[in-house]
Coordinates of C-alpha atoms in Angstrom, one line a residue:
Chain A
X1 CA 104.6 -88.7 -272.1
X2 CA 106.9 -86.1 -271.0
X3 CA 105.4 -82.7 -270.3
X4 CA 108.9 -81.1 -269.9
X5 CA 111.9 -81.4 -271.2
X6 CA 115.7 -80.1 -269.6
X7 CA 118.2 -81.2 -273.0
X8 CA 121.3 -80.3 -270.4
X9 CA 121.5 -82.4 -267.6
X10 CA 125.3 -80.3 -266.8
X11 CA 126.0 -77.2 -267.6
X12 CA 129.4 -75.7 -266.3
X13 CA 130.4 -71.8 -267.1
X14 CA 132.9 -69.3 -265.8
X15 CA 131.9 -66.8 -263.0
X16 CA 130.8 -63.7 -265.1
X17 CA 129.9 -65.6 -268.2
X18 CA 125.7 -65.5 -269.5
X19 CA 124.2 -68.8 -268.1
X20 CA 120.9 -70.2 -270.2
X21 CA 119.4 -73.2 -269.2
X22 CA 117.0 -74.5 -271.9
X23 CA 113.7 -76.3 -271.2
X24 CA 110.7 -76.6 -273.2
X25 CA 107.3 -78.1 -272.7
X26 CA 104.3 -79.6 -274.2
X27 CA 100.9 -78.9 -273.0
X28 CA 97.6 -77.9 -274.9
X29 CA 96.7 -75.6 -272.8
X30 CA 98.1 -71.9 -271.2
X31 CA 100.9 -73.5 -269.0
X32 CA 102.2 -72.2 -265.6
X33 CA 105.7 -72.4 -265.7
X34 CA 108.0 -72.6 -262.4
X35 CA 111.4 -72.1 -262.4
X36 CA 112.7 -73.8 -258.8
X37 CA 116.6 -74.5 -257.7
X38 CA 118.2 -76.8 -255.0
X39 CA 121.6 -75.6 -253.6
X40 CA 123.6 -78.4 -252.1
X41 CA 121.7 -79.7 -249.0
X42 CA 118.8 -77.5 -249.0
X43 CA 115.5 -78.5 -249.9
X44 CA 114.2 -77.2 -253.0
X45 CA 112.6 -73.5 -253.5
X46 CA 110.7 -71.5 -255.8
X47 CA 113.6 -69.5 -258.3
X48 CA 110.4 -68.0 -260.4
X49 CA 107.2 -68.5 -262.3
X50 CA 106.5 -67.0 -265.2
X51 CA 102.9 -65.3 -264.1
X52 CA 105.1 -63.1 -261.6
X53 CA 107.2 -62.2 -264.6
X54 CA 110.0 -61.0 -262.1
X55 CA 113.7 -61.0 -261.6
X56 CA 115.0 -63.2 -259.2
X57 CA 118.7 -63.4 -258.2
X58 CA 119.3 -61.8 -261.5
X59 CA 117.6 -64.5 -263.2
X60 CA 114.6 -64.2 -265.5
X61 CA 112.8 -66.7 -267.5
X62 CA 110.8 -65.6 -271.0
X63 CA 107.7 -67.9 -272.0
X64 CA 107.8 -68.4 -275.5
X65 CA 104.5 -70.0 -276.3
X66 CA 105.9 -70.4 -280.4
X67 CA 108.3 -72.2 -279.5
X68 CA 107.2 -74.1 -276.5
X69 CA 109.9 -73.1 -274.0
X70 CA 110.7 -71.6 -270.8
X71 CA 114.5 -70.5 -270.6
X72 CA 115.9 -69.8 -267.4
X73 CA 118.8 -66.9 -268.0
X74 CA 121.1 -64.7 -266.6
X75 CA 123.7 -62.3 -267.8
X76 CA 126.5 -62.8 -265.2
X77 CA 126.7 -66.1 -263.3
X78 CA 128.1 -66.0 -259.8
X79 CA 129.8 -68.6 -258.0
X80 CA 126.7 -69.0 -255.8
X81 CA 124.7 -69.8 -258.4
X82 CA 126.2 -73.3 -258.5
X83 CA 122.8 -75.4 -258.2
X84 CA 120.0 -78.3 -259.6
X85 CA 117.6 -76.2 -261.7
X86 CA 114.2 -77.6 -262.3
X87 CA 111.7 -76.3 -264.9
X88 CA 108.3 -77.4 -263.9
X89 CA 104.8 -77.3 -265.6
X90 CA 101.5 -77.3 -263.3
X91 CA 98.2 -78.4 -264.1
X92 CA 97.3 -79.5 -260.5
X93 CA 99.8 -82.2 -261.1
X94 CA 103.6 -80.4 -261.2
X95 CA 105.5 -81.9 -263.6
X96 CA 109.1 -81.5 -263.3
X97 CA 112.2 -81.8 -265.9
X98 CA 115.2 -84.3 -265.5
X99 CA 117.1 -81.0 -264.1
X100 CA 120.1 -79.2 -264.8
X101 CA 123.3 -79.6 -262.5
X102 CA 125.4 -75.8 -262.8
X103 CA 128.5 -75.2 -261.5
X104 CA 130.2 -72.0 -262.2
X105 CA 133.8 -71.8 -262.4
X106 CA 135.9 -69.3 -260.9
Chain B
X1 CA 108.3 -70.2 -239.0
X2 CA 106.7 -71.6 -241.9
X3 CA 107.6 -75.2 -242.8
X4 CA 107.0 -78.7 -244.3
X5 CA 108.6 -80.9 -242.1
X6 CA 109.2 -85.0 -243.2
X7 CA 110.7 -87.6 -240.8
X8 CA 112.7 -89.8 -241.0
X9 CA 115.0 -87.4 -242.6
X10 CA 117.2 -90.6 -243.2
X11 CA 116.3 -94.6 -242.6
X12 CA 117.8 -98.3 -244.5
X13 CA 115.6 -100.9 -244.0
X14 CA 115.2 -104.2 -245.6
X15 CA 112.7 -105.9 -248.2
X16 CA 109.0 -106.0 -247.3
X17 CA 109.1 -104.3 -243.6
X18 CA 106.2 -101.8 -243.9
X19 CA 107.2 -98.2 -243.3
X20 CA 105.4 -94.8 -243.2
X21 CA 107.2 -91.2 -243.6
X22 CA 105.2 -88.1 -242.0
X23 CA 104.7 -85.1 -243.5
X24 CA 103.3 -82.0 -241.6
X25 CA 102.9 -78.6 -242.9
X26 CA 101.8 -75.3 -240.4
X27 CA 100.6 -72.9 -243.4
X28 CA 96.8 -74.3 -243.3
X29 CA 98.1 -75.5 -247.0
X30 CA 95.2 -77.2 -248.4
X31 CA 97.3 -79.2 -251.6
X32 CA 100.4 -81.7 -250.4
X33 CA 102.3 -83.7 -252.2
X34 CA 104.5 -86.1 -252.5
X35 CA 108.0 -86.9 -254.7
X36 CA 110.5 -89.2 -255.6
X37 CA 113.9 -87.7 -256.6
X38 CA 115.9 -90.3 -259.0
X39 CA 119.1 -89.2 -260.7
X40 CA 118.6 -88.7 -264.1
X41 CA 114.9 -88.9 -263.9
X42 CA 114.4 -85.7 -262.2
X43 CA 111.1 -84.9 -259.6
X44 CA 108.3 -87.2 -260.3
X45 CA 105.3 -87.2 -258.6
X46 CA 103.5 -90.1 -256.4
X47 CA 100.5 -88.6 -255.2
X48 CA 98.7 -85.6 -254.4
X49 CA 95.8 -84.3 -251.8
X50 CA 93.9 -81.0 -253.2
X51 CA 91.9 -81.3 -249.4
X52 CA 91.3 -83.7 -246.1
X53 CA 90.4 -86.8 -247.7
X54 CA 91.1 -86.1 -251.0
X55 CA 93.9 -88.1 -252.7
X56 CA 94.9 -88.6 -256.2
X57 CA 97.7 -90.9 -257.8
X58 CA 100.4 -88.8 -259.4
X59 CA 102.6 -90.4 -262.3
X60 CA 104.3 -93.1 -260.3
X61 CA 101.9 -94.3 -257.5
X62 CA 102.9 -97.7 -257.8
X63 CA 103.9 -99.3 -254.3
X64 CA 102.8 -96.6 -252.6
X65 CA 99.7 -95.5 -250.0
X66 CA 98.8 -92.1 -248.6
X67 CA 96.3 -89.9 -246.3
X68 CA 94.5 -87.1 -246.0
X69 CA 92.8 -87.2 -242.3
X70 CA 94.1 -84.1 -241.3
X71 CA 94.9 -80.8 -243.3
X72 CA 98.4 -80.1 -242.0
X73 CA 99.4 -84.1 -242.5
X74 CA 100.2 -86.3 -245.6
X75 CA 102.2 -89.4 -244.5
X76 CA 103.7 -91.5 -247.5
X77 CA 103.2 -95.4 -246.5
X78 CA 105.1 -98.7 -247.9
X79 CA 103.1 -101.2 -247.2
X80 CA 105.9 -103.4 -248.3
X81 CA 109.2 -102.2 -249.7
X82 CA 111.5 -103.3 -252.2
X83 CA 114.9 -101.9 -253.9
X84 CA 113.5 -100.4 -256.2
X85 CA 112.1 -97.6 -253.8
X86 CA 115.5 -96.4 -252.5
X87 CA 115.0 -92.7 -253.6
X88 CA 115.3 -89.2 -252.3
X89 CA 111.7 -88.2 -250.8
X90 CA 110.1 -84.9 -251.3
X91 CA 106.8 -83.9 -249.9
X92 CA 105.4 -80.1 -250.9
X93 CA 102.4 -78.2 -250.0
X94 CA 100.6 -74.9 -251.6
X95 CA 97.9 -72.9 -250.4
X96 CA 95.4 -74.5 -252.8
X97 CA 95.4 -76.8 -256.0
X98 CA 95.1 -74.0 -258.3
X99 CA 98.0 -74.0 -260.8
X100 CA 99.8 -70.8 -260.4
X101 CA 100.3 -71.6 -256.6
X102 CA 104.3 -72.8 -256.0
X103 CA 105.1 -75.4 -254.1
X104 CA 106.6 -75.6 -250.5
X105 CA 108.9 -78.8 -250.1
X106 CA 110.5 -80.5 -247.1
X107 CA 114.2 -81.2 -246.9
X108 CA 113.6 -84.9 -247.9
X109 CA 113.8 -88.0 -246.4
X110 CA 116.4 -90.4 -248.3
X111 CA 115.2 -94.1 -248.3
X112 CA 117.5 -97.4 -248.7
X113 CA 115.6 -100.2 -248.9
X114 CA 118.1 -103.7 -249.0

């Protein structure tokens, strides 16, 4: 069954617009959520987890344990921000999401 | 610098010709991975090491063999290929199995097998 779930696979917004990418999860227990991007041609890398609770690249991501989601979101896309997002659950096994392809428009 | 390197970083071979690809990591990681990158489908995992000579299947071990001799490798072997297997391959290492620990991944090794 899957553990995590990404409902956008493309998401495309204008440079300055608010960018949320969804993804929600199922697990029994208290999850560790990752947040991790691939930019074209580079390997993947950790964005954020939610245990750090941080801002990264402008970018924060709210676990919402009633509702079973971890949404990556930022106020003001940039054009670098073009990437694959993955939202991934860890229980020794990292499960990942289908991903979500953004590309921000100039 | 701190790395997880895989080789080949690119090979096409045909239908049943064993191949291995080597993963080495120089951050005394003790947990490595591995990953198959289909479009659509996402990061799935194959297997996993939490130590030397401690392997586990992941969610899609099928066709598939690995290692743990040493700490800092994790090769991925097909003992005999097929089509099916042509993917993007990531492997990742962490400084232990413990689940708040991210995840350290090579630049992949993309596999066409004919």
């Amino acid at each position: 069954a899957q553990r995590v779930t990404q409902p956008e696979k493309l998401l495309s917004v204008f440079k300055g617009a608010p960018v949320e990418l969804k993804c929600n999860y199922s697990y029994s227990g208290s999850p560790e959520l990752f947040w991790y991007v691939q930019y074209s041609r580079q390997r993947l890398q950790l964005l954020l987890r939610h245990i750090s609770r941080e801002s990264i690249k402008g970018f924060t991501a709210d676990l919402n344990k009633g509702e079973t989601s971890f949404h990556l979101k930022k106020p003001f896309a940039q054009e670098e921000d073009s990437a694959m997002y993955y939202c991934a659950l860890n229980d020794y096994k990292l499960s990942f999401g289908a991903g979500t392809t953004v590309t921000v428009r100039a | 610098e701190a790395q997880v390197t895989q080789n080949p970083r690119y090979l096409i071979t045909v239908t049943g010709k064993k191949l291995t690809v080597t993963c080495s990591q120089n951050m005394n990681h003790e947990y490595m991975s591995w990953y198959r990158q289909d479009p659509g489908l996402g990061l799935r995992q194959i297997y996993y090491s939490m130590n030397v000579e401690v392997t586990d299947k992941g969610d899609v071990p099928e066709g598939y063999k690995v290692s743990r001799k040493e700490k800092r490798n994790f090769p991925l072997i097909l003992e005999s290929p097929s089509p099916n297997q042509t993917s993007l391959y990531f492997c990742a290492s962490s400084y232990e199995g413990s689940s708040n620990q991210p995840q350290h991944f090579g630049d992949g090794t993309r596999l066409s097998i004919l």
